[in-house]
Each structure stands twice: as structure tokens, then as C-alpha cells.
Tab-separated table of C-alpha atoms and ligand atoms in Angstrom:
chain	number	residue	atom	x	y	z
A	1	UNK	CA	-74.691	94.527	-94.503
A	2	UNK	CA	-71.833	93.599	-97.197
A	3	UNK	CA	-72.649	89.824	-96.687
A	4	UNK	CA	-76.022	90.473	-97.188
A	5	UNK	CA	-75.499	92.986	-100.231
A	6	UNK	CA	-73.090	90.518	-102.065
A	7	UNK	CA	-75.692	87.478	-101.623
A	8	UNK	CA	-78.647	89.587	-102.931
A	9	UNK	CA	-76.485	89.960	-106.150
A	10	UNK	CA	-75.477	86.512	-106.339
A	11	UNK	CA	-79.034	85.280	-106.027
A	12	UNK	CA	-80.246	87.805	-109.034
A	13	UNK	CA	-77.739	86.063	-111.838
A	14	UNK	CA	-78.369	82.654	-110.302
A	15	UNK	CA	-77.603	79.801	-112.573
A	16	UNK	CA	-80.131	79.856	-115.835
A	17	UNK	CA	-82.188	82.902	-114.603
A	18	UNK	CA	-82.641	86.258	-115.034
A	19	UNK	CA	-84.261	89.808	-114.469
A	20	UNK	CA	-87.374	90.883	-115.697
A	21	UNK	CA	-87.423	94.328	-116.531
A	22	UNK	CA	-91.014	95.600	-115.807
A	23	UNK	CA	-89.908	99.211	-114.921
A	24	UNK	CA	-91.796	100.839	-118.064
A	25	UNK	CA	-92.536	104.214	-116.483
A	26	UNK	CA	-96.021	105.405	-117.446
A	27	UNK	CA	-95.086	107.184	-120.781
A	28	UNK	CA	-93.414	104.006	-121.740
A	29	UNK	CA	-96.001	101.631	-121.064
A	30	UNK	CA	-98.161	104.159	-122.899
A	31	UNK	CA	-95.894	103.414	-126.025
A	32	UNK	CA	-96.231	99.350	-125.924
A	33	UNK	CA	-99.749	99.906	-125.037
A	34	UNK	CA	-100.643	101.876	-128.403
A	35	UNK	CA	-98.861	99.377	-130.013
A	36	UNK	CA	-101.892	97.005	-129.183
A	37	UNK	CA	-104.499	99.208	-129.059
A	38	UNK	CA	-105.418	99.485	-125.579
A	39	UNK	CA	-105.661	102.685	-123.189
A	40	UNK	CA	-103.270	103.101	-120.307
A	41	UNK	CA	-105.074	103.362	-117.752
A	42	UNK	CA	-104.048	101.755	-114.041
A	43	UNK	CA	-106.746	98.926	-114.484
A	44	UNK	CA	-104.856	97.908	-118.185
A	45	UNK	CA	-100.957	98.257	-115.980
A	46	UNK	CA	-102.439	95.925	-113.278
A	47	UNK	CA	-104.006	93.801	-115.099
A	48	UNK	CA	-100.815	93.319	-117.702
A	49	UNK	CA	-98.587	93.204	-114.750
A	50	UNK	CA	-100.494	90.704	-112.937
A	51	UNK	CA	-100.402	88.531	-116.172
A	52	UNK	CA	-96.791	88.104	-115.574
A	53	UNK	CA	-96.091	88.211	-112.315
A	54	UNK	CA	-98.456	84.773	-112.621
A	55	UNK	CA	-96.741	83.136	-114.908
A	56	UNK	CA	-95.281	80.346	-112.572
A	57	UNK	CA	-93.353	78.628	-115.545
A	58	UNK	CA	-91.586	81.663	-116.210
A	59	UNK	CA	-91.650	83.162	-112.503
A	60	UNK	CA	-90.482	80.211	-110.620
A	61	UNK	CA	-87.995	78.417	-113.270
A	62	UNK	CA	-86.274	81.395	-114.831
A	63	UNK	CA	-86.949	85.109	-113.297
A	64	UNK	CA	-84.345	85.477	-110.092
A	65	UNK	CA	-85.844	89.102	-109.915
A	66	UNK	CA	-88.535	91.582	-111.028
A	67	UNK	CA	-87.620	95.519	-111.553
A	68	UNK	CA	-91.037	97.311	-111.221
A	69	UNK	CA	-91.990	100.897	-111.469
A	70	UNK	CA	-92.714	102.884	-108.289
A	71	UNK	CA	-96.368	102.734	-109.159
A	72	UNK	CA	-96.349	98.832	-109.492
A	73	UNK	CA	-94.461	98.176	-106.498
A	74	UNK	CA	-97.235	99.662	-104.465
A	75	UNK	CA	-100.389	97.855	-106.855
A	76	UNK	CA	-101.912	94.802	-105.476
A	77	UNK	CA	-103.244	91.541	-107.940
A	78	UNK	CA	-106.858	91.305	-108.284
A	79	UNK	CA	-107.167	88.947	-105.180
A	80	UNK	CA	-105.874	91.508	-103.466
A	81	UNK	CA	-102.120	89.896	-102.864
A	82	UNK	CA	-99.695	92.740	-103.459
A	83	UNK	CA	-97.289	92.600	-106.465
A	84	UNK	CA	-94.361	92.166	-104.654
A	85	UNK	CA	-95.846	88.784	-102.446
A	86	UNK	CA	-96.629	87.668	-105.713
A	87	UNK	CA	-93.176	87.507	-106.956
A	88	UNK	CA	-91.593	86.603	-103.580
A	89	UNK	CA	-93.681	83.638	-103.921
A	90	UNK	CA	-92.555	82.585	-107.069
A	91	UNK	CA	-88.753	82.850	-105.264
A	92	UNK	CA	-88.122	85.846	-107.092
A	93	UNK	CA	-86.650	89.329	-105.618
A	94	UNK	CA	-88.616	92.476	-106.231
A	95	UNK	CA	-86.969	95.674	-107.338
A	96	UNK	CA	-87.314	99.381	-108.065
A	97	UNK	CA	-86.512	102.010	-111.086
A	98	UNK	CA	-85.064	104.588	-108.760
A	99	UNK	CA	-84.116	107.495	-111.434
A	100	UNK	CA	-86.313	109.942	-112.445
A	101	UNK	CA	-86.315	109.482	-116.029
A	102	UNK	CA	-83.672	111.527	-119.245
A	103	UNK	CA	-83.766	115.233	-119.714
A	104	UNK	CA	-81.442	117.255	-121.589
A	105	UNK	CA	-78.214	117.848	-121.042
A	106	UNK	CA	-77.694	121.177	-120.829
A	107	UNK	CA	-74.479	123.080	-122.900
A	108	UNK	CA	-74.411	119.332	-124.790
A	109	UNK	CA	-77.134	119.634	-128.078
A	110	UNK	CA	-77.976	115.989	-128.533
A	111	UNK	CA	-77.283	114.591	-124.945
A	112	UNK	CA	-79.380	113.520	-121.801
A	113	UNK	CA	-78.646	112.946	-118.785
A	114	UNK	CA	-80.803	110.650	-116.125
A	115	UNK	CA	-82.018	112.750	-113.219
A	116	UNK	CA	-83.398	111.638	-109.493
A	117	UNK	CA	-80.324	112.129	-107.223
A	118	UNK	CA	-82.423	114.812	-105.648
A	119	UNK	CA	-84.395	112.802	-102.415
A	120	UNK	CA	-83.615	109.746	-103.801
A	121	UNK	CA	-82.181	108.373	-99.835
A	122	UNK	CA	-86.107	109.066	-99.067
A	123	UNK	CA	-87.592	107.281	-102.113
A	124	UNK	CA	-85.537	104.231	-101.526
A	125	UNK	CA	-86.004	103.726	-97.724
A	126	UNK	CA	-89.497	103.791	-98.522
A	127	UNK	CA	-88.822	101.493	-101.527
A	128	UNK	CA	-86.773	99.118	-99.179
A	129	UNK	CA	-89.497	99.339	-96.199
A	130	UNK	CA	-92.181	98.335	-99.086
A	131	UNK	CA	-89.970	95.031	-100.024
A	132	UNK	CA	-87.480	96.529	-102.914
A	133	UNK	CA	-83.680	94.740	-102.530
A	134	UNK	CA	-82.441	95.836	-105.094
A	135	UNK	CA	-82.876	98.933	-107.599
A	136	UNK	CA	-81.836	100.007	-110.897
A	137	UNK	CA	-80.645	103.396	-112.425
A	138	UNK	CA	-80.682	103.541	-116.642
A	139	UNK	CA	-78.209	106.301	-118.350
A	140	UNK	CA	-78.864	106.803	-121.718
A	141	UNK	CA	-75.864	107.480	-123.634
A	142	UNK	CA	-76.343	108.443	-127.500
A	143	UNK	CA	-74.178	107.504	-130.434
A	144	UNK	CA	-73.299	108.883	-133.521
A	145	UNK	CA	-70.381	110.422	-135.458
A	146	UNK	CA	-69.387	112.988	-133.121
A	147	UNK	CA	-71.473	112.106	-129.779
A	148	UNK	CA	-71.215	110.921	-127.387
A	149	UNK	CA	-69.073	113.965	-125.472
A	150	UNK	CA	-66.421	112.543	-122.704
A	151	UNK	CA	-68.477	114.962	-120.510
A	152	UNK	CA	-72.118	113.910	-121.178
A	153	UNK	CA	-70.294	110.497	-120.248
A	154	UNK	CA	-68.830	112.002	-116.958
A	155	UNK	CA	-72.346	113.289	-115.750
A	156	UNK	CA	-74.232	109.951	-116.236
A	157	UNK	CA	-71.521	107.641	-115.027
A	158	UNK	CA	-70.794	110.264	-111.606
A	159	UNK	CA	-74.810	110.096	-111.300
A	160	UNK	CA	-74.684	106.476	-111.598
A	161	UNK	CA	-72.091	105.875	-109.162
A	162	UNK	CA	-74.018	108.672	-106.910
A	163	UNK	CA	-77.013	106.326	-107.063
A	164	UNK	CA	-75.099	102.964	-106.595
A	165	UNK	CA	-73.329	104.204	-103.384
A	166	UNK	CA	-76.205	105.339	-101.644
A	167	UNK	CA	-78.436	102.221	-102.786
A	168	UNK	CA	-75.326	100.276	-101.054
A	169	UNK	CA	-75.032	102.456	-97.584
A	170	UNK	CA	-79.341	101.259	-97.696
A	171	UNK	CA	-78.813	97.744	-98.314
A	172	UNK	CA	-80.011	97.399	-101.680
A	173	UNK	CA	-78.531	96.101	-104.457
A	174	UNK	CA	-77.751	98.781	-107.523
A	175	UNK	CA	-77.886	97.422	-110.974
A	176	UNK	CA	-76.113	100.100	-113.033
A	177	UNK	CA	-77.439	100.301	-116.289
A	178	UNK	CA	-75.171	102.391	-118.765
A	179	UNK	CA	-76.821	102.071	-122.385
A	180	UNK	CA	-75.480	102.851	-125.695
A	181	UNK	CA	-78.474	103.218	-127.817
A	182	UNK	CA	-78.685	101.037	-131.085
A	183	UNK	CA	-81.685	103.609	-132.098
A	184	UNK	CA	-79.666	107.365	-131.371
A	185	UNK	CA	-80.723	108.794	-134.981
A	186	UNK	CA	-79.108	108.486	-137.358
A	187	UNK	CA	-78.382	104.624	-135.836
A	188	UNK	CA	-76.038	104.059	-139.025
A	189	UNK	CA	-73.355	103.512	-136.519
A	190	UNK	CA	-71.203	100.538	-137.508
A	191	UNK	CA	-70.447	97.691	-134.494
A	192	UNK	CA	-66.633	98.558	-134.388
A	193	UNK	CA	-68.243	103.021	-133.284
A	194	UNK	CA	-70.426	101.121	-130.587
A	195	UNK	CA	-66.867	99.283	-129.219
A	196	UNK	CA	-65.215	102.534	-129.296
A	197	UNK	CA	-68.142	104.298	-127.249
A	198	UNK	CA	-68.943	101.314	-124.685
A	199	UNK	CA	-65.688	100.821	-124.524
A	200	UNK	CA	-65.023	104.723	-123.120
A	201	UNK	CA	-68.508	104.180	-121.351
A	202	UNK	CA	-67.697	101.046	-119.184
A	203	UNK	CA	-64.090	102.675	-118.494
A	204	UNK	CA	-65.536	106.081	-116.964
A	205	UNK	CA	-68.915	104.421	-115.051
A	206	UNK	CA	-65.982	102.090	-112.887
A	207	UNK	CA	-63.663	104.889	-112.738
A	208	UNK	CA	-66.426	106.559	-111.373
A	209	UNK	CA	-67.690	103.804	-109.255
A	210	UNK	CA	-64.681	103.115	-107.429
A	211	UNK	CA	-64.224	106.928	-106.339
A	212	UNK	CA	-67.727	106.914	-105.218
A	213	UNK	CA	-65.992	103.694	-103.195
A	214	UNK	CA	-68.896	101.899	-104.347
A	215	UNK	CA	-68.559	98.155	-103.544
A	216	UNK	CA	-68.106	96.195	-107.073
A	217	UNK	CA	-68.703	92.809	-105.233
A	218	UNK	CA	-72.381	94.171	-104.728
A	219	UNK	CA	-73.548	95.529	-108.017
A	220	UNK	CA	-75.026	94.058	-111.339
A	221	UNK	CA	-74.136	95.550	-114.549
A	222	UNK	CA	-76.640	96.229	-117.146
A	223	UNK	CA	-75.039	97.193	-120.188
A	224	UNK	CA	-75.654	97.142	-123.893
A	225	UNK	CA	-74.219	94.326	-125.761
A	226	UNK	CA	-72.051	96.111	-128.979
A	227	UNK	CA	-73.910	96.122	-131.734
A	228	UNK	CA	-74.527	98.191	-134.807
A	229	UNK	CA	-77.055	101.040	-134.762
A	230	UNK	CA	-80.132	99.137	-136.047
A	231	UNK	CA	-79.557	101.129	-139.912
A	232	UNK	CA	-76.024	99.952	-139.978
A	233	UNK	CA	-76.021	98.848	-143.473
A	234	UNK	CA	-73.699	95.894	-141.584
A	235	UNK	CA	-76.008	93.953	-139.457
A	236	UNK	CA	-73.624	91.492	-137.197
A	237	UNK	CA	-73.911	88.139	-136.743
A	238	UNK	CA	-74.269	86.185	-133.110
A	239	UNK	CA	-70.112	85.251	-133.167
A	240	UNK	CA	-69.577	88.734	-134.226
A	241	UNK	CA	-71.735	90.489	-131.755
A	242	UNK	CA	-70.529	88.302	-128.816
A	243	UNK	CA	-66.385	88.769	-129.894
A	244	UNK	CA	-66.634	92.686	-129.744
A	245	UNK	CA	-68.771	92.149	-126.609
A	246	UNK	CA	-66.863	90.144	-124.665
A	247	UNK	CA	-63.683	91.719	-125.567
A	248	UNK	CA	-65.113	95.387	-124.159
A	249	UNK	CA	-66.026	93.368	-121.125
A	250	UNK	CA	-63.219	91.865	-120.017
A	251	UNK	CA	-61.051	94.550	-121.224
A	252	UNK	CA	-63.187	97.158	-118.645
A	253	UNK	CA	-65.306	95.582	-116.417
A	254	UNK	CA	-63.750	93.785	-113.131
A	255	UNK	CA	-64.037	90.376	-112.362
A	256	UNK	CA	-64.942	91.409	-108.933
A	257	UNK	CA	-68.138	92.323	-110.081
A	258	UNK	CA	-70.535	89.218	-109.874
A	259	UNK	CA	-72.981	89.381	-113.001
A	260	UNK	CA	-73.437	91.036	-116.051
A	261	UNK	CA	-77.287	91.078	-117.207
A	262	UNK	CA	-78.088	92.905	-120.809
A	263	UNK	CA	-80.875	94.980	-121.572
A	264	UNK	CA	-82.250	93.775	-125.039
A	265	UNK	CA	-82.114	97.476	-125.911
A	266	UNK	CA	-84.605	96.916	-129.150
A	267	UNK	CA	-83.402	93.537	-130.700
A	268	UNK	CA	-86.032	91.394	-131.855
A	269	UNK	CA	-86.325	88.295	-129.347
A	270	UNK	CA	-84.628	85.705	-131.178
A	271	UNK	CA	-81.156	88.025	-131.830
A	272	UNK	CA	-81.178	88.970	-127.789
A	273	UNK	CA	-81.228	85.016	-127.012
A	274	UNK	CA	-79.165	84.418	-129.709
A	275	UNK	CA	-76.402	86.954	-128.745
A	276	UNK	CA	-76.519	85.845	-125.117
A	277	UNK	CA	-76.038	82.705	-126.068
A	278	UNK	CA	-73.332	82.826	-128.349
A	279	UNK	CA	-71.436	84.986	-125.890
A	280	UNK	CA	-72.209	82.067	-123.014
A	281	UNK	CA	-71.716	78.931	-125.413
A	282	UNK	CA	-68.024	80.484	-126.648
A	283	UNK	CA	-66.230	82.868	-123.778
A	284	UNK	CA	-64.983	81.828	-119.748
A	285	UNK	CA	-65.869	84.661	-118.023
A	286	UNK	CA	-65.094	86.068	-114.798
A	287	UNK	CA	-68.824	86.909	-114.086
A	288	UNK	CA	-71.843	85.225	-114.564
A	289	UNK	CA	-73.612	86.512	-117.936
A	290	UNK	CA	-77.200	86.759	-118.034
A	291	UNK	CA	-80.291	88.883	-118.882
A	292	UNK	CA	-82.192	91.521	-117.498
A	293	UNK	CA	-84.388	92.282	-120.336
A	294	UNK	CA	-87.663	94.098	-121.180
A	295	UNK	CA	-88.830	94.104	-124.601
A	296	UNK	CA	-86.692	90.728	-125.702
A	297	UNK	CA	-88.916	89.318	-122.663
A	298	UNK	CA	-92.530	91.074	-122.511
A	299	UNK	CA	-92.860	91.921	-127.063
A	300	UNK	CA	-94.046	88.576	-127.928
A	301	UNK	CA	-96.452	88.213	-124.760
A	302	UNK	CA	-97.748	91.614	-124.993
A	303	UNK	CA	-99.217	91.235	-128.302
A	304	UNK	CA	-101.146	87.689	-127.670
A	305	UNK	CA	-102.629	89.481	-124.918
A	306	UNK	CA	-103.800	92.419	-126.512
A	307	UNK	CA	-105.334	93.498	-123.547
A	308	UNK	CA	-108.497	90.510	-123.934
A	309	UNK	CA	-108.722	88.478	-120.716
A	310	UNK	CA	-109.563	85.186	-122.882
A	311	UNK	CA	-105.902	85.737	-124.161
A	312	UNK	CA	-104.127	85.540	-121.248
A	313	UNK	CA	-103.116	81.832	-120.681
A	314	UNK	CA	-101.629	82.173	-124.436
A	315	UNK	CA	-99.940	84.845	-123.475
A	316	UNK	CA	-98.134	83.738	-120.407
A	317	UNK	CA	-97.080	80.436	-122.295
A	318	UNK	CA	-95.233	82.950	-124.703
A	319	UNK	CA	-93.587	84.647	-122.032
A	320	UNK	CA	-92.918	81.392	-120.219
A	321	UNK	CA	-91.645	79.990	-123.684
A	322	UNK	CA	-88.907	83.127	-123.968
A	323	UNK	CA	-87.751	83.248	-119.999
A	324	UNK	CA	-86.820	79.531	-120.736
A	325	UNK	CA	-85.434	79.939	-124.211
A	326	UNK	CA	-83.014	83.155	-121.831
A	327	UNK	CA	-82.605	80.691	-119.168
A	328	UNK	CA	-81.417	78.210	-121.942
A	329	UNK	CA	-78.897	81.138	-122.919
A	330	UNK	CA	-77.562	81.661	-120.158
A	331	UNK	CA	-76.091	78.039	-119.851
A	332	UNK	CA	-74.878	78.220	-123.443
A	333	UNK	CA	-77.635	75.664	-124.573
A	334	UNK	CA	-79.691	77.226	-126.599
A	335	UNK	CA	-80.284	76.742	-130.524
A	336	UNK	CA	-82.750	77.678	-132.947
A	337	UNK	CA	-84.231	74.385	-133.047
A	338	UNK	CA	-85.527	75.060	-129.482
A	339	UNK	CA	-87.881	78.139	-130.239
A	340	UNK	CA	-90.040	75.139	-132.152
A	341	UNK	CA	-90.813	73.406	-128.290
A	342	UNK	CA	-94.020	76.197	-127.624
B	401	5MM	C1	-88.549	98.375	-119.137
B	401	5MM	O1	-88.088	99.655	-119.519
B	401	5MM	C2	-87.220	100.276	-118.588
B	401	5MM	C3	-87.692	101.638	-118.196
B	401	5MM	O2	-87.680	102.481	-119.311
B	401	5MM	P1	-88.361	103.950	-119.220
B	401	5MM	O3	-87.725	104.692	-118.121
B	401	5MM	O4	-88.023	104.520	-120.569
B	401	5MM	O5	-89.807	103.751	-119.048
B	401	5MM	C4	-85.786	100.291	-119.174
B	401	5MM	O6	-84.877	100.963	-118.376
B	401	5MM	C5	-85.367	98.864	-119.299
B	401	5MM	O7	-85.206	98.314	-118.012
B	401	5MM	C6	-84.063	98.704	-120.036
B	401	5MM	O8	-83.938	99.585	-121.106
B	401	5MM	C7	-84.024	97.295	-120.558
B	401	5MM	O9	-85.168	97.093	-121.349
B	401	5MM	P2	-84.982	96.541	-122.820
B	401	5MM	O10	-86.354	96.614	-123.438
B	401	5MM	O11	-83.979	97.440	-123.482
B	401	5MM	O12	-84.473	95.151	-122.598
């Protein structure tokens, strides 16, 4: 089971891939939908879903694995081929969201805490038995001047490590996603308040993890990259958002631990390549650094389509175009001159 656990991992941050974060639970989806006009309804998730999944440039060359939400994992293409043939075709590894979603923290105004450790053995034997190897469980954390609280921190990092050691004792792979929010209102925070709070973050999730005895050798790590909240009057540059980065990282995060793949967390697409690849191009690291991203990935392809069928090999070059510019990242050979090849 350990051999098998550790080479799952290994195969999700292969060399110049990475994860595609598809996992928009329904009231998410809704949001990126409105943003292009179109109803969310199950026939607009399929059909959006199956748009990527298809995409064999970006599938097979530079997606090692999909995270869906439970409702996708289940959905079949068109044709009839269920979603997750479709992306074991294209070589890639299907996954699961396995939390239940934030809710409020209660006795901490201001925090949220992820819930779904209730049945959540059940849900992911089912999960496993429908072709999910590997899972993922987001914590929220929010920043400001006086928040997060050490113990709002302490509930989603024990949670975390909760869902990562019974994911493990299944077989499946837990990528343990703790985010610092660049968008908590007020999202002044400067870059050197988002060090400080990953920084305590990152510390407590492994503390955490390794009393859960939670194998590190079979995880992924999705964190945030530090940056400044998105009103910082101080917006960072790629060297400066990769120095605090990396220096959080290595100061907290073992090297046992085989890759490290970033949510994009709101950046536009061309700072979450950028910022990847500064942090690839300029640091040895003990893990393999990649991406496991949703909006950086899906923002640009999502509004070509615009939910019009006649838009859909445009919008699957886009995609295609921004898994390879990520893949390109990842190596430490991307530039800006690159974006120009679609
Ligand atoms: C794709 O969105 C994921 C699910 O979010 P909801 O539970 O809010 O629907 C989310 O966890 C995502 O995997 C990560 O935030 C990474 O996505 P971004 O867009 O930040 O790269």
C-alpha cells in the first residue's frame, strides 16, 4: 500500500505537468458561470467539463491529474465514456474534492473552518471504487491585521491531517491544501503579513500531520504562494514573490514530502506562470514544484467558450496554450516571449 501511495504522488508532479483543479463545487461553478452568462445547469457542467477533459494537447502533454467534484466524477461525456475513462486515457489520474465545503467557525468572528470529517471513510471508498486515487481537502485560512487566530489554525490543520490519514489507511493520495487568501477583506495585507501567517500555517498543518502519523512521503502540498493581499498598495514582483516563497518552504515544509503544487488562488494567468517560474528557474529544491491550479488554468478558456458549441476548439487551444505555458514553468523555461506561440 505505501509503495503504491508514494508512486501515485510521484506520478501527479511528474516532470513538466500538473493538476487540474476542476473541483468547483456547484455554487462555485455557478460564480464562473455568471461570469459568462450562462445557467448552471448539469447539461452546461458536462458539457464545460467535457471540453477539457478533451483537450488532448493539454490532457496528454501537461495534466498528470484531474481533481473533479463528486458530481463530475460520476457524469459521463456525451458519447457516453465516463469522465474519469476520459482522463485515464489521456494518462492522467482522476481525483476527488472530499471536504464538505467552509462554514463558520464558531467562538472565532471572521474564521471558517472546512467541514466533511463526518462519513467521509464512506464517501471515499465509494470515491476509490468509482476510480478516484487521489483526493484533495482545501482549508481556508483568512488574513488580516489581527486574524488569523493560532486556534482557527489548529482546527483546519487537525481536520486536514484527519482527512490525509484516513485518505492514506484507503490508498489514496491526500493533497492538503492549506490557503491563505490574497482576497480576506480588507486584502491590504502586505507580502512580508502573508510570510508571517503561511509561515505559522505550514508549521501547525505538519505538526499536525505527523501526530496524525500521516505518511509525508505520500502527500502533495497545495499551498498558497506568499503574496500580498490583492489591495496591497505593494504589488510584488516574480523574484520577490518566489524569495519569500521559497524561504517559508524550505524553512517548514519537509523534504520528505515529494511535490509542492500551488493553487493560483486569484492571480491573473500570466503572474501564476510567472511566479512558478521564477521560483523553478532560481531555487534547488528538495521537492518537485509544480501547479495544481484552477482559475490560472480554466479563466482564459472559460470565456472563449462562453458556453457556444462553435467556440469550443478555440477554447481548448487556450487551455492547451496555458497547461503548456505551466508545464514550461515548471522546468524553469518559461518567458514572456512564449505566451506570443498561440
Ligand atoms: C476549483 O476550485 C476548488 C473548489 O473550490 P470550491 O469548494 O470553493 O468550489 C478550489 O479548492 C481549488 O481547487 C483551489 O482553490 C485552487 O484553485 P485556484 O483557482 O485557486 O487555483
Amino acid at each position: 500500500m505505501r509503495k503504491r501511495i508514494e508512486e501515485i504522488a510521484e506520478t501527479l508532479v511528474r516532470s513538466g505537468q500538473g493538476i487540474l483543479a476542476a473541483d468547483e463545487s456547484n455554487n462555485t461553478i455557478k460564480k464562473r458561470f455568471d461570469s459568462i452568462g450562462i445557467e448552471n445547469t448539469e447539461y452546461n457542467r458536462r458539457s464545460y467539463r467535457e471540453l477539457l477533459f478533451r483537450t488532448k494537447g493539454a490532457m496528454n502533454d501537461n495534466i498528470s491529474g484531474v481533481i473533479l467534484f463528486e458530481e463530475t466524477l460520476y457524469q459521463k461525456a456525451k458519447d457516453g465514456t465516463s469522465f474519469v475513462d476520459l482522463i485515464r486515457e489521456a494518462n492522467a489520474i482522476p481525483g476527488v474534492k472530499a471536504d464538505r465545503g467552509s462554514f463558520v467557525l464558531a467562538g472565532h468572528p471572521g474564521e471558517i473552518v472546512t467541514e466533511g470529517l463526518d462519513g467521509l471513510r464512506d464517501r471515499l471508498i465509494k470515491y476509490y471504487e468509482s476510480g478516484a486515487q487521489f483526493a484533495k481537502w482545501r482549508a481556508v485560512i483568512t488574513i488580516n491585521d489581527a486574524l488569523p487566530s493560532l486556534s482557527g489554525i489548529k482546527a483546519n490543520a487537525h481536520a486536514l491531517a484527519r482527512y490525509a490519514s484516513v485518505c492514506q489507511d484507503l490508498g489514496i493520495v491526500p493533497i492538503v491544501e492549506p490557503e491563505v487568501k490574497m482576497d480576506s477583506e480588507p486584502a491590504d495585507h502586505t507580502i512580508e503579513r502573508c510570510e508571517k501567517v503561511t509561515s505559522a500555517v505550514l508549521k501547525t498543518v505538519f505538526d499536525e500531520l505527523h501526530d496524525q502519523q500521516v505518511l509525508l512521503e505520500g502527500i502533495i502540498l497545495k499551498p498558497n504562494m506568499v503574496l500580498p493581499g490583492i489591495k496591497c498598495c505593494r504589488q510584488s514582483t516574480p523574484d520577490e514573490v518566489s524569495a519569500h516563497t521559497v524561504r517559508v518552504l524550505k524553512r517548514y515544509v519537509p523534504s520528505a514530502v515529494p511535490g509542492i503544487a500551488f493553487l493560483s488562488g486569484g492571480q491573473s494567468d500570466i503572474q501564476a506562470t510567472s511566479n512558478l517560474a521564477a521560483i523553478n528557474a532560481q531555487y534547488d529544491m528538495p521537492w518537485t514544484v509544480t501547479y495544481s491550479y484552477g482559475r490560472a488554468l480554466q479563466a482564459s478558456c472559460l470565456k472563449i467558450w462562453g458556453g457556444q458549441i462553435e467556440n469550443t476548439l478555440n477554447a481548448q487551444k487556450t487551455f492547451a496554450h496555458r497547461a503548456r505555458m505551466n508545464g514550461l514553468a515548471t522546468l524553469g523555461k518559461w518567458d514572456n516571449s512564449q505566451e506570443k506561440s498561440i
